[in-house]
Coordinates of C-alpha atoms and ligand atoms in Angstrom, one line a residue:
X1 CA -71.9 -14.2 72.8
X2 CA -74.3 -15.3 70.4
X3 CA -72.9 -16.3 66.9
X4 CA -74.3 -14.6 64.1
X5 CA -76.2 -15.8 61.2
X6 CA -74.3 -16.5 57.8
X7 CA -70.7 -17.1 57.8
X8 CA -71.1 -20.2 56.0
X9 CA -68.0 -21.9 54.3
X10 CA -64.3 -22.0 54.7
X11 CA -64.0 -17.9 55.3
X12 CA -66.6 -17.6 57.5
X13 CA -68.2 -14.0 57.8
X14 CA -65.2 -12.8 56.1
X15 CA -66.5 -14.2 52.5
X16 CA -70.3 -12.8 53.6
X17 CA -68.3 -9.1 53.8
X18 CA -66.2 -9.6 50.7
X19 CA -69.1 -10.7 48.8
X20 CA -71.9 -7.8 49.7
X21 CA -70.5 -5.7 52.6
X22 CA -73.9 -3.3 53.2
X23 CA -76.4 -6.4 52.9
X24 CA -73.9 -8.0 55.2
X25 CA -74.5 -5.6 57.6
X26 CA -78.1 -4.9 56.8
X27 CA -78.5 -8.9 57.6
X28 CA -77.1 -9.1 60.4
X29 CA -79.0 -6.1 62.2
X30 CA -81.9 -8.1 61.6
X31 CA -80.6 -10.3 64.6
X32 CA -82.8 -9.6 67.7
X33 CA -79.6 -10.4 69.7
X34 CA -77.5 -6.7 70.7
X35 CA -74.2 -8.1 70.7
X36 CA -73.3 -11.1 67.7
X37 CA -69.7 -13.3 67.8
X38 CA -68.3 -13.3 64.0
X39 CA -67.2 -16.5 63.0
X40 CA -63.1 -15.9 61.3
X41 CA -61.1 -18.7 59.6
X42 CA -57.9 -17.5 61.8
X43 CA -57.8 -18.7 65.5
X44 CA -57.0 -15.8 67.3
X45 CA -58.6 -13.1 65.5
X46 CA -62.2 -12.0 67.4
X47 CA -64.6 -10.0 66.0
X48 CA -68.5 -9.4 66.9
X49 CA -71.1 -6.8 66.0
X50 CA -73.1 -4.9 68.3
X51 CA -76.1 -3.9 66.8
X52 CA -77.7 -2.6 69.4
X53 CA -77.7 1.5 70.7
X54 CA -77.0 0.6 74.3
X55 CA -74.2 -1.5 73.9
X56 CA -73.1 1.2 71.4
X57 CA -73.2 3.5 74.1
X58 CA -71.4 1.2 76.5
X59 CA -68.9 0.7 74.2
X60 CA -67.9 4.3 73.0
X61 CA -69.2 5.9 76.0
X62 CA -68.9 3.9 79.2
X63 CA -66.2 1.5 78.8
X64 CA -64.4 3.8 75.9
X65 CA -61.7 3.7 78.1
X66 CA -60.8 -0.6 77.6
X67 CA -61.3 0.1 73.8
X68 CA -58.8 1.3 71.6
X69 CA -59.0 2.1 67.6
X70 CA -58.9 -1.0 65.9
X71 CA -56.0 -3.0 64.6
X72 CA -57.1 -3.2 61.2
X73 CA -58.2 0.1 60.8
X74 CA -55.1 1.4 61.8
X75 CA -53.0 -1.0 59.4
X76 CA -55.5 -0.2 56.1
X77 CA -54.8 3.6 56.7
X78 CA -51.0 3.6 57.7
X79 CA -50.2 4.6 54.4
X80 CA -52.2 7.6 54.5
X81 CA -52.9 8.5 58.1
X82 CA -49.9 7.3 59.9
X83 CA -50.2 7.5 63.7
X84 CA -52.4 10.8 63.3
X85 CA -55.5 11.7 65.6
X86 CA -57.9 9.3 63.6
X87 CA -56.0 6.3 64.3
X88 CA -53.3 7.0 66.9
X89 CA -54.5 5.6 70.5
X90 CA -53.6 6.1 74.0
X91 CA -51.2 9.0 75.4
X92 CA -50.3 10.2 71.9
X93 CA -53.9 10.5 70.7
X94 CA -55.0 12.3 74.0
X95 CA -52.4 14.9 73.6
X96 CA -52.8 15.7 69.7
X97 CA -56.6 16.0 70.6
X98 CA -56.2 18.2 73.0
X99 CA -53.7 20.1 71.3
X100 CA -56.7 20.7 68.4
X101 CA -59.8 20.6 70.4
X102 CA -59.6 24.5 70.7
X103 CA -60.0 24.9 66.9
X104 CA -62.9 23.2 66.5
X105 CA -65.1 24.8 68.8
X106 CA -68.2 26.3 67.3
X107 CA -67.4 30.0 68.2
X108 CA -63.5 29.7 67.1
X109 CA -65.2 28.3 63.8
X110 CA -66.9 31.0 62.9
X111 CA -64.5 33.0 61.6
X112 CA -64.1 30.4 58.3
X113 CA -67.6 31.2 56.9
X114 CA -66.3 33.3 54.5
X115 CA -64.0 31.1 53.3
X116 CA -66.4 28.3 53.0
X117 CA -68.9 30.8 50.8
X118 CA -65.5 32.1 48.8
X119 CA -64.4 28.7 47.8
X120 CA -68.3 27.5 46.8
X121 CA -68.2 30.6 44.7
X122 CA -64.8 29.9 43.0
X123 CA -65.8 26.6 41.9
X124 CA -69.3 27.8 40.6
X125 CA -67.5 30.2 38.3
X126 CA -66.4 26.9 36.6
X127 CA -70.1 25.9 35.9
X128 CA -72.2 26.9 32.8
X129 CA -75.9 26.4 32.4
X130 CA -77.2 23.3 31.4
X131 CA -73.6 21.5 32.0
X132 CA -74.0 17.7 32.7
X133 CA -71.7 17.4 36.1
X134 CA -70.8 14.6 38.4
X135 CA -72.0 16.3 41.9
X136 CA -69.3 14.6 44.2
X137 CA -66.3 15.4 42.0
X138 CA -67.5 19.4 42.4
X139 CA -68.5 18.8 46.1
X140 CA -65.1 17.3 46.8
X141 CA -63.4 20.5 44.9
X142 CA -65.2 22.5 47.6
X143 CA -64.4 21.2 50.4
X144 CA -61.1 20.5 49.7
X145 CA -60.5 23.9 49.0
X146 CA -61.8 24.6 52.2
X147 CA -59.8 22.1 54.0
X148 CA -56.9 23.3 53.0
X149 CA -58.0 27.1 53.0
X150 CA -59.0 26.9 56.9
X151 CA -56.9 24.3 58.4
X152 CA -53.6 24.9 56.1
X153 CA -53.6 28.5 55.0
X154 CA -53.4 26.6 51.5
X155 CA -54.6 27.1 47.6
X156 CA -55.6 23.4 46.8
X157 CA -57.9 24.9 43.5
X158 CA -55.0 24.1 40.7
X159 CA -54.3 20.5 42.7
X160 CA -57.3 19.4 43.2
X161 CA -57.6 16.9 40.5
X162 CA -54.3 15.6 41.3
X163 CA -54.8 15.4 44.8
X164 CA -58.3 13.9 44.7
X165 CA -56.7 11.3 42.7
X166 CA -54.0 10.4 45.0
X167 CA -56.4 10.4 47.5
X168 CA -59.0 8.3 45.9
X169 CA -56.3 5.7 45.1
X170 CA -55.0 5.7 49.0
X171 CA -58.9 5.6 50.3
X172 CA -59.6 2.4 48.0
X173 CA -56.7 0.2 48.5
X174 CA -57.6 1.0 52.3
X175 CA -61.0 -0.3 51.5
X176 CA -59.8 -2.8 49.8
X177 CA -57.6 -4.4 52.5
X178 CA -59.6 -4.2 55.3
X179 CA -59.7 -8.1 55.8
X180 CA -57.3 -9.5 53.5
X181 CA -54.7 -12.1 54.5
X182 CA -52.1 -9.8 54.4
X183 CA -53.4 -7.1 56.5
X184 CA -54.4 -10.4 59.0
X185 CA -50.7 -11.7 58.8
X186 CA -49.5 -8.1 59.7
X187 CA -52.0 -7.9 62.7
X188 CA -51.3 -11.0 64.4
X189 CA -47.2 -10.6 63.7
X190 CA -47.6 -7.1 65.3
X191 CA -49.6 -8.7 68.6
X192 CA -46.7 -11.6 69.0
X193 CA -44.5 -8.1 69.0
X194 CA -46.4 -6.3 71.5
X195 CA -46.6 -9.5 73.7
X196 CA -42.6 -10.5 73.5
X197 CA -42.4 -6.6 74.3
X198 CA -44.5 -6.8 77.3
X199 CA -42.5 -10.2 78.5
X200 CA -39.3 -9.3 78.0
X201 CA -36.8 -6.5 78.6
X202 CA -33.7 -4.9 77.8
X203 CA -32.4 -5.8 74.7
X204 CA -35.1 -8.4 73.3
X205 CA -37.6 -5.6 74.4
X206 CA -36.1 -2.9 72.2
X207 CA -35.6 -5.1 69.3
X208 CA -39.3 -6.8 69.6
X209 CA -40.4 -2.7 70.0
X210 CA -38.6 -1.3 67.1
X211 CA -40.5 -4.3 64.7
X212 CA -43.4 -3.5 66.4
X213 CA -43.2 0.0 64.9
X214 CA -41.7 -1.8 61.4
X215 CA -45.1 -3.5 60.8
X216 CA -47.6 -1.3 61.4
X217 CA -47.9 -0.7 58.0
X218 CA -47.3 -3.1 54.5
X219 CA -44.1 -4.1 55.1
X220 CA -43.9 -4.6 50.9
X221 CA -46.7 -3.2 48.5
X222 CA -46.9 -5.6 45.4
X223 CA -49.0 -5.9 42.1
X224 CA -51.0 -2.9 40.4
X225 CA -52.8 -1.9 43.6
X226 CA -50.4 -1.8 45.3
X227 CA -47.8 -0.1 43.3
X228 CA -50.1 2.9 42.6
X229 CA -50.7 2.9 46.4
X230 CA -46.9 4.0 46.7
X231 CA -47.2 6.1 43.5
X232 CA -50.2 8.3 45.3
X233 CA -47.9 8.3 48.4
X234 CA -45.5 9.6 46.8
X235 CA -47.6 12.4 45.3
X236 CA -49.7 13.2 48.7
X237 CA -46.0 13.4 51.0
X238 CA -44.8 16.2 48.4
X239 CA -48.0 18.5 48.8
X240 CA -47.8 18.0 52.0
X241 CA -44.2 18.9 52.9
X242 CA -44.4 21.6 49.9
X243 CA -47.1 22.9 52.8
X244 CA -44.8 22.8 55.5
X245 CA -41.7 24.1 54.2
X246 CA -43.9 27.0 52.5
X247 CA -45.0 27.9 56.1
X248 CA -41.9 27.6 58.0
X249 CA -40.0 29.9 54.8
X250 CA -43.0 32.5 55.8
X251 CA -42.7 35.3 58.3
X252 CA -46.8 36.0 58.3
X253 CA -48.4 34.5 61.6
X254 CA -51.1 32.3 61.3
X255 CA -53.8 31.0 64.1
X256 CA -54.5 27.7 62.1
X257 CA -54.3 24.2 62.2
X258 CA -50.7 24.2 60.4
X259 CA -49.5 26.6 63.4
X260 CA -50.8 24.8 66.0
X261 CA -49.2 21.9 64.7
X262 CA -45.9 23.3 64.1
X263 CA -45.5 25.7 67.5
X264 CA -46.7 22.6 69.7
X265 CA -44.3 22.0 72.3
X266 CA -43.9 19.1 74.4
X267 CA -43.2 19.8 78.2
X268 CA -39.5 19.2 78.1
X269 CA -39.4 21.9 74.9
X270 CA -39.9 19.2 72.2
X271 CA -41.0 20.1 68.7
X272 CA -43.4 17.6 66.7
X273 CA -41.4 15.2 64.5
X274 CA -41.9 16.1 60.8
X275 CA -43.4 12.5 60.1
X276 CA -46.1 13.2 63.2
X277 CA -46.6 16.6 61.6
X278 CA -47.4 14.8 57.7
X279 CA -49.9 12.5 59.5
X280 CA -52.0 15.1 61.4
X281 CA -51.7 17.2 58.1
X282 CA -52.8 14.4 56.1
X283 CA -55.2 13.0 58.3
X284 CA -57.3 16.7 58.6
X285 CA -56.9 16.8 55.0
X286 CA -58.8 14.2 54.1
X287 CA -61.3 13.9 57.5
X288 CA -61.6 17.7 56.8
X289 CA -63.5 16.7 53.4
X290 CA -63.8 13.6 52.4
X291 CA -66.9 12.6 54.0
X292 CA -68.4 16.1 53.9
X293 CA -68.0 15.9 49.8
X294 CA -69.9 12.7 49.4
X295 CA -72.6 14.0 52.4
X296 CA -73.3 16.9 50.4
X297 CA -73.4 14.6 47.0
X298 CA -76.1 12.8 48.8
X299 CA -77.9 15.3 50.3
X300 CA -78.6 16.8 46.6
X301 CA -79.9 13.7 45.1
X302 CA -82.3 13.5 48.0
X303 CA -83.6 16.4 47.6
X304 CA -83.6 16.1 43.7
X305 CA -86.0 13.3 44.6
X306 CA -88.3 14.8 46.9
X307 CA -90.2 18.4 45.1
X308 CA -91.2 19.6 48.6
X309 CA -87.9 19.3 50.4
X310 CA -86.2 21.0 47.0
X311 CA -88.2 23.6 47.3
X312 CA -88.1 24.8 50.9
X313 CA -84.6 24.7 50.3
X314 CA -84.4 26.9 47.6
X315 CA -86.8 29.1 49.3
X316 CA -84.3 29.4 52.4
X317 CA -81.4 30.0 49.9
X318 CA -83.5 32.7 48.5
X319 CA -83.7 34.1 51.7
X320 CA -80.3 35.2 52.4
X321 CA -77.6 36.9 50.0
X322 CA -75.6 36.1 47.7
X323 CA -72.9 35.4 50.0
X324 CA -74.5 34.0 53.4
X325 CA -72.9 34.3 56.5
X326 CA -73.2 32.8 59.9
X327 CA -76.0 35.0 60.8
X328 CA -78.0 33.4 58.0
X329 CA -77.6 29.9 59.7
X330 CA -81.2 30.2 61.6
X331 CA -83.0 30.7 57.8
X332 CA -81.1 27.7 56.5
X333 CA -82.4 25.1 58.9
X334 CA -84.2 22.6 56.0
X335 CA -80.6 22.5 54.5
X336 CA -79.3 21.2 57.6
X337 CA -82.1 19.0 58.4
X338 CA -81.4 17.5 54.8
X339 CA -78.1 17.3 55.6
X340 CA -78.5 15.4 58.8
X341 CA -81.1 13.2 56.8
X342 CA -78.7 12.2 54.1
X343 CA -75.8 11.4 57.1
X344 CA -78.8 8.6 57.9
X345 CA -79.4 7.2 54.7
X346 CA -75.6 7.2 53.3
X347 CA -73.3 8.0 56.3
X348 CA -70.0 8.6 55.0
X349 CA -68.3 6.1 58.0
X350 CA -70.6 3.1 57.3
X351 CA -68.6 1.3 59.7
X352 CA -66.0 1.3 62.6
X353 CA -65.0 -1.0 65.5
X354 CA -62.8 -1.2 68.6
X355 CA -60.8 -3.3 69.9
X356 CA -60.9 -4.6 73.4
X357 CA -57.9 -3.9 75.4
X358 CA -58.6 -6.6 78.0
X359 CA -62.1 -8.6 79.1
X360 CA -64.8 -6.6 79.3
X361 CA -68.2 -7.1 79.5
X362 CA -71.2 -5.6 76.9
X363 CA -74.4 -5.9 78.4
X364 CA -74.7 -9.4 79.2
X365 CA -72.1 -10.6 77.2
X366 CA -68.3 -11.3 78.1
X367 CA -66.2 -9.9 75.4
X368 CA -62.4 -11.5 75.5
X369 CA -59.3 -9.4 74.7
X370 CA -58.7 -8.5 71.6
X371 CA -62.1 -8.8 70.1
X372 CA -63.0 -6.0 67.0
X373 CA -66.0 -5.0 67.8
X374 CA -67.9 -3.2 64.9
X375 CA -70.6 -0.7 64.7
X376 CA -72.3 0.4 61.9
X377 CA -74.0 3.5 61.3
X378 CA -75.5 2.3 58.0
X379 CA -77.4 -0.6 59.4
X380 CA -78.3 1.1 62.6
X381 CA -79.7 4.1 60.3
X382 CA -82.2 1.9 58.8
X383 CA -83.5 -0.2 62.4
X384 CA -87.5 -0.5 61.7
X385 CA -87.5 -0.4 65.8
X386 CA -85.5 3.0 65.9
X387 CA -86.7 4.9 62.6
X388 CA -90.6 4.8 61.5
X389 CA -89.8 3.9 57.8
X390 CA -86.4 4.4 57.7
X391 CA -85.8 4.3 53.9
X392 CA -87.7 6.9 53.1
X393 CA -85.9 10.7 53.1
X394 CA -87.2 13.0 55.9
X395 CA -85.7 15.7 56.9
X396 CA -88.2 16.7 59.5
X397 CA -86.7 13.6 61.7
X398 CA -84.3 16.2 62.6
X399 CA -87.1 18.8 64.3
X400 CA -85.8 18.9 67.6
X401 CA -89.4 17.2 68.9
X402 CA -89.0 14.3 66.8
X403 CA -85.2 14.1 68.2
X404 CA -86.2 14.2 71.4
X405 CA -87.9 10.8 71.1
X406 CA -84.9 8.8 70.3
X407 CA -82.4 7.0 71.5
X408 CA -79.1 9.0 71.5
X409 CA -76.9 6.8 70.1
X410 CA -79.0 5.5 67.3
X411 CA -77.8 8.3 64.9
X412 CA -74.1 7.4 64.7
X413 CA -72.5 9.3 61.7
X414 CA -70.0 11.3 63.9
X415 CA -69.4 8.5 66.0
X416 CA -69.8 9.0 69.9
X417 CA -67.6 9.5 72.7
X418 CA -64.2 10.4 73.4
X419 CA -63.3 9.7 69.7
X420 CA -66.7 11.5 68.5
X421 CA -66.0 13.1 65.1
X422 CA -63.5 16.5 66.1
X423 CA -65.1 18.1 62.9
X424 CA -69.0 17.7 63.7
X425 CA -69.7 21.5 64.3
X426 CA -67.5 22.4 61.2
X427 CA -69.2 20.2 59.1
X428 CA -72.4 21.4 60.4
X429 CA -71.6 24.9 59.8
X430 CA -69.9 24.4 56.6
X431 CA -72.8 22.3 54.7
X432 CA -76.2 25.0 55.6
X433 CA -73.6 27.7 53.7
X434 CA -72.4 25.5 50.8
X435 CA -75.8 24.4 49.9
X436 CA -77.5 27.8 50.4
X437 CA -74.5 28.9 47.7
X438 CA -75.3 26.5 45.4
X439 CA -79.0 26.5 45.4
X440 CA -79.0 30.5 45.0
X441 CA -77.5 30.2 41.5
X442 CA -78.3 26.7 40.0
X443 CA -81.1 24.4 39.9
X444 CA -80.6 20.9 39.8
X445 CA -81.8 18.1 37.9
X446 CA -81.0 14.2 38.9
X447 CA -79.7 12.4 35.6
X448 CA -79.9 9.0 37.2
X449 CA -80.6 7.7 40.8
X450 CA -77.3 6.9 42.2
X451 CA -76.4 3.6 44.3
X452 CA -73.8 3.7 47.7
X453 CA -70.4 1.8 46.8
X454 CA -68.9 0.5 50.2
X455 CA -64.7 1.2 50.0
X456 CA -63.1 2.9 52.8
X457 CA -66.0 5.3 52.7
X458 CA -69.7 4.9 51.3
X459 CA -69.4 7.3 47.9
X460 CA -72.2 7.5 45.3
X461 CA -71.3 4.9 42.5
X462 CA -71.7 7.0 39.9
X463 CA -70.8 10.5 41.3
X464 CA -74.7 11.9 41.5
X465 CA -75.3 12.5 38.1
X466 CA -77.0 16.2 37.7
X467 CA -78.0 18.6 35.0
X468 CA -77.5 22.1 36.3
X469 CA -79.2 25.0 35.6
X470 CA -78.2 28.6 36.0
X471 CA -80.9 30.8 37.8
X472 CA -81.7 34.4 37.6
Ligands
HEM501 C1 -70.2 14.8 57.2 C2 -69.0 15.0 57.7 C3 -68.2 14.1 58.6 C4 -68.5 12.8 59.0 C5 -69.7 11.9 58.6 C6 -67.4 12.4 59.9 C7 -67.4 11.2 60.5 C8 -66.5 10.8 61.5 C9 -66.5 9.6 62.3 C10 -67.6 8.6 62.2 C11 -65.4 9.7 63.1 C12 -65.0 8.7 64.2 C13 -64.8 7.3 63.7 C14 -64.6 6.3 64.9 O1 -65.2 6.5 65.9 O2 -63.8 5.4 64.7 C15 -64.7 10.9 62.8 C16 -63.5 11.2 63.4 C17 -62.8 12.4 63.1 N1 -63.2 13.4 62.2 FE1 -64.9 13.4 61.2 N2 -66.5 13.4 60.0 C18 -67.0 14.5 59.2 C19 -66.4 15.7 59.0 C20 -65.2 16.1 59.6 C21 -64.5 17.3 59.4 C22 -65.1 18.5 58.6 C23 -63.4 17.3 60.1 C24 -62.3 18.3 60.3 C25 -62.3 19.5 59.7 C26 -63.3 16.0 60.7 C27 -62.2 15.5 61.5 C28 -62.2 14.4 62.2 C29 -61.2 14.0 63.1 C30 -59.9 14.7 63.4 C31 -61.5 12.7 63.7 C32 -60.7 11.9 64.7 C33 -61.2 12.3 66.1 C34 -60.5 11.5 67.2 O3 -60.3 10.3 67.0 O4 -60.2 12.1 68.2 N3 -64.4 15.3 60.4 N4 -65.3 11.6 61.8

């Protein structure tokens, strides 16, 4: 594999990343090469870049089945996501997905529209004309409420500061690890585990499988970070067993994500553990709306930037009622279209990787065992050989003409694959309604162009900045 450029100095890459993550990226998908070798300060730890859509496609598609979730995505969101669907591999992740799949299928999702509309509406009634608002705290009050409406039969309205707080904290210090000595040190202890596991058995096994387990996560959180880390912790395990025990104290039924969770039984009878139950919870929670909040966010200051786009989607919002339901969707298509658009410019995953579970081979190149392989959306998003102009905002990429033309796997914000985003069709679904609510009553005016800040996700710096305007 060739070796990428930069990665100058003691650190290597790893200083390049610390220093200016997105330009990082940006840089290095410059490279004509489809497959780069990182260069790390710690023998032992491999990582490359494939910048290319066919070895994406390889990779998440072909060979998805020799590469598992990596190891430090997994350690930087223990705290938060456990051994839930995002980051849980192998037999346990097959099972939990096919335990939700059902859920999310288009038709079965239908039946939260109104819900989506209802909570859009609950937090417009908080709005007054000419209020000065930041766009992805309001976004991320709607679809958290709808998160927790749909999945968890819950009323998140009176939390929602609290928990978005919690949340935020969690999210950054997971961003913030990602790379550090520590979360190396854990990595590489964990592997020597897994390895004297493997080698060994009967006694030394089980001892060398129990610290396995141990070290998954920070084994000791220190300093201010890291202390508020355990503080929001604390705060997001209460909500979320409040949740639980609410449900199981409840004679209602329920067809929702809680249920599922909760009825699922294994084949010899087996109930989900309460701590595998927290993870999935908190995992849908904050997939559920996370990146939908800041897509929205994005999607607004696009189209505050571009009169023509604005207006065709006002005009489609016009279009339907008050309250628009599915059967609206077909008169909403610019919203989605600018939707999809801002997923390209500021996708909410800017970048995820794999790790090889033995040698495998990526187009030409031999990739060892244990090599992170990264892909990122944001950099592939902006290829001058996939996208004519790719920093301008067009919605009309989206026409189904113009998607025809490219390659399949060079729009990459819901991943690809077995591990393909499980929300796509709800987020999908869920944006066209929330913007057509929003638009309908209030016009908005951008305060300030915004700039993308790379943590665990790619939020607006400054929160989009809008005036907002009530309409007649
Ligand atoms: C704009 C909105 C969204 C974006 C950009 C997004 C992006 C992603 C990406 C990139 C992944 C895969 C990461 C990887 O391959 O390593 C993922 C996985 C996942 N997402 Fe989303 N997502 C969105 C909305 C949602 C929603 C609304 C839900 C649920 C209601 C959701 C639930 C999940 C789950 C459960 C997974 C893990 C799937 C698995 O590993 O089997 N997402 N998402």
């Amino acid at each position: 594999m060739p070796m990428a450029p930069g990665g100058a100095g003691l650190l290597g890459h790893n200083s390049d990343f610390r220093s200016d993550r997105l330009g990082t990226l940006n840089r290095l998908s410059k490279a004509t090469e489809p497959l780069l070798r990182l260069k790390l300060p710690v023998p032992g730890v491999r990582a490359a870049v494939a910048n290319h859509p066919d070895i994406v496609q390889e990779m998440l598609v072909e060979k998805a089945k020799w590469f598992d979730k990596s190891d430090m995505l997994r350690f930087s969101l223990f705290p938060l996501a456990g051994e839930g669907i995002f980051t849980s591999n192998g037999e346990l992740w097959r099972r939990q997905r096919k335990l939700m799949a059902p859920l999310f299928h288009p038709k079965a999702l239908e039946r939260y529209a109104p819900d989506m509309v209802a909570c859009t509406v609950r937090t417009l009634a908080r709005w007054r004309d000419g209020d000065d608002l930041a766009l992805n705290a309001e976004t991320t009050r709607i679809t958290m409420a709808v998160a927790g409406k749909t999945l968890f039969g819950a009323d998140t309205f009176s939390e929602a500061d609290e928990l978005g707080h919690a949340l935020t904290v969690t999210l950054d210090w997971a961003g913030w690890i990602i790379g550090r000595p520590m979360a190396i040190a854990h990595i590489l202890m964990r592997r020597q585990l897994g390895l004297l596991r493997e080698r060994s058995s009967g006694r030394v096994a089980e001892l060398a499988r129990r610290a396995e387990l141990g070290v998954r996560g920070p084994v000791l959180l220190f300093g201010e970070r890291g202390r508020a880390l355990a503080r929001a912790i604390v705060v997001l395990d209460e909500h979320v067993q409040k949740m639980i025990d609410d449900r199981r104290s409840s004679s209602a039924v329920h067809g929702d994500l809680l249920a599922r969770l909760l009825d699922a039984r294994d084949e010899d009878g087996s109930v989900m553990s309460d701590r595998q139950i927290r993870d999935e919870v908190l995992t849908l929670f904050v997939a559920g709306h996370e990146t939908t909040a800041t897509g929205l966010a994005w999607t607004l200051h696009e189209a505050c930037r571009d009169p023509r786009v604005y207006a065709e989607m006002e005009r489609e919002a016009d279009s339907v009622g008050d309250e628009p339901t599915v059967a609206d969707l077909g008169k909403l298509g610019m919203c989605l279209r600018a939707f999809q658009e801002a997923l390209r410019l500021y996708p909410p995953v800017y970048v995820f990787g794999r790790d090889s579970t033995q040698a495998v081979t990526l187009g030409e190149y031999d990739v060892p065992r244990s090599t992170n392989v990264m892909v990122s959306p944001w950099a592939m998003h902006r290829r001058r050989d996939l996208w004519s102009d790719p920093e301008r905002f067009d919605p009309d990429r989206f026409s189904p003409e113009r998607e025809a033309t490219r390659h399949r796997y060079a729009y990459l914000p819901f991943s690809a694959g077995p591990r393909i985003c499980l929300g796509i069709h709800f987020a999908y679904l869920e944006a066209p309604l929330i913007l057509a609510t929003l638009l309908r009553r209030y016009r908005f005016e951008l305060l300030a162009e915004d700039e993308p800040e790379p943590s665990a996700t790619l939020r607006p710096k400054h929160g989009v900045r809008v005036r907002v305007r009530a309409r007649r």
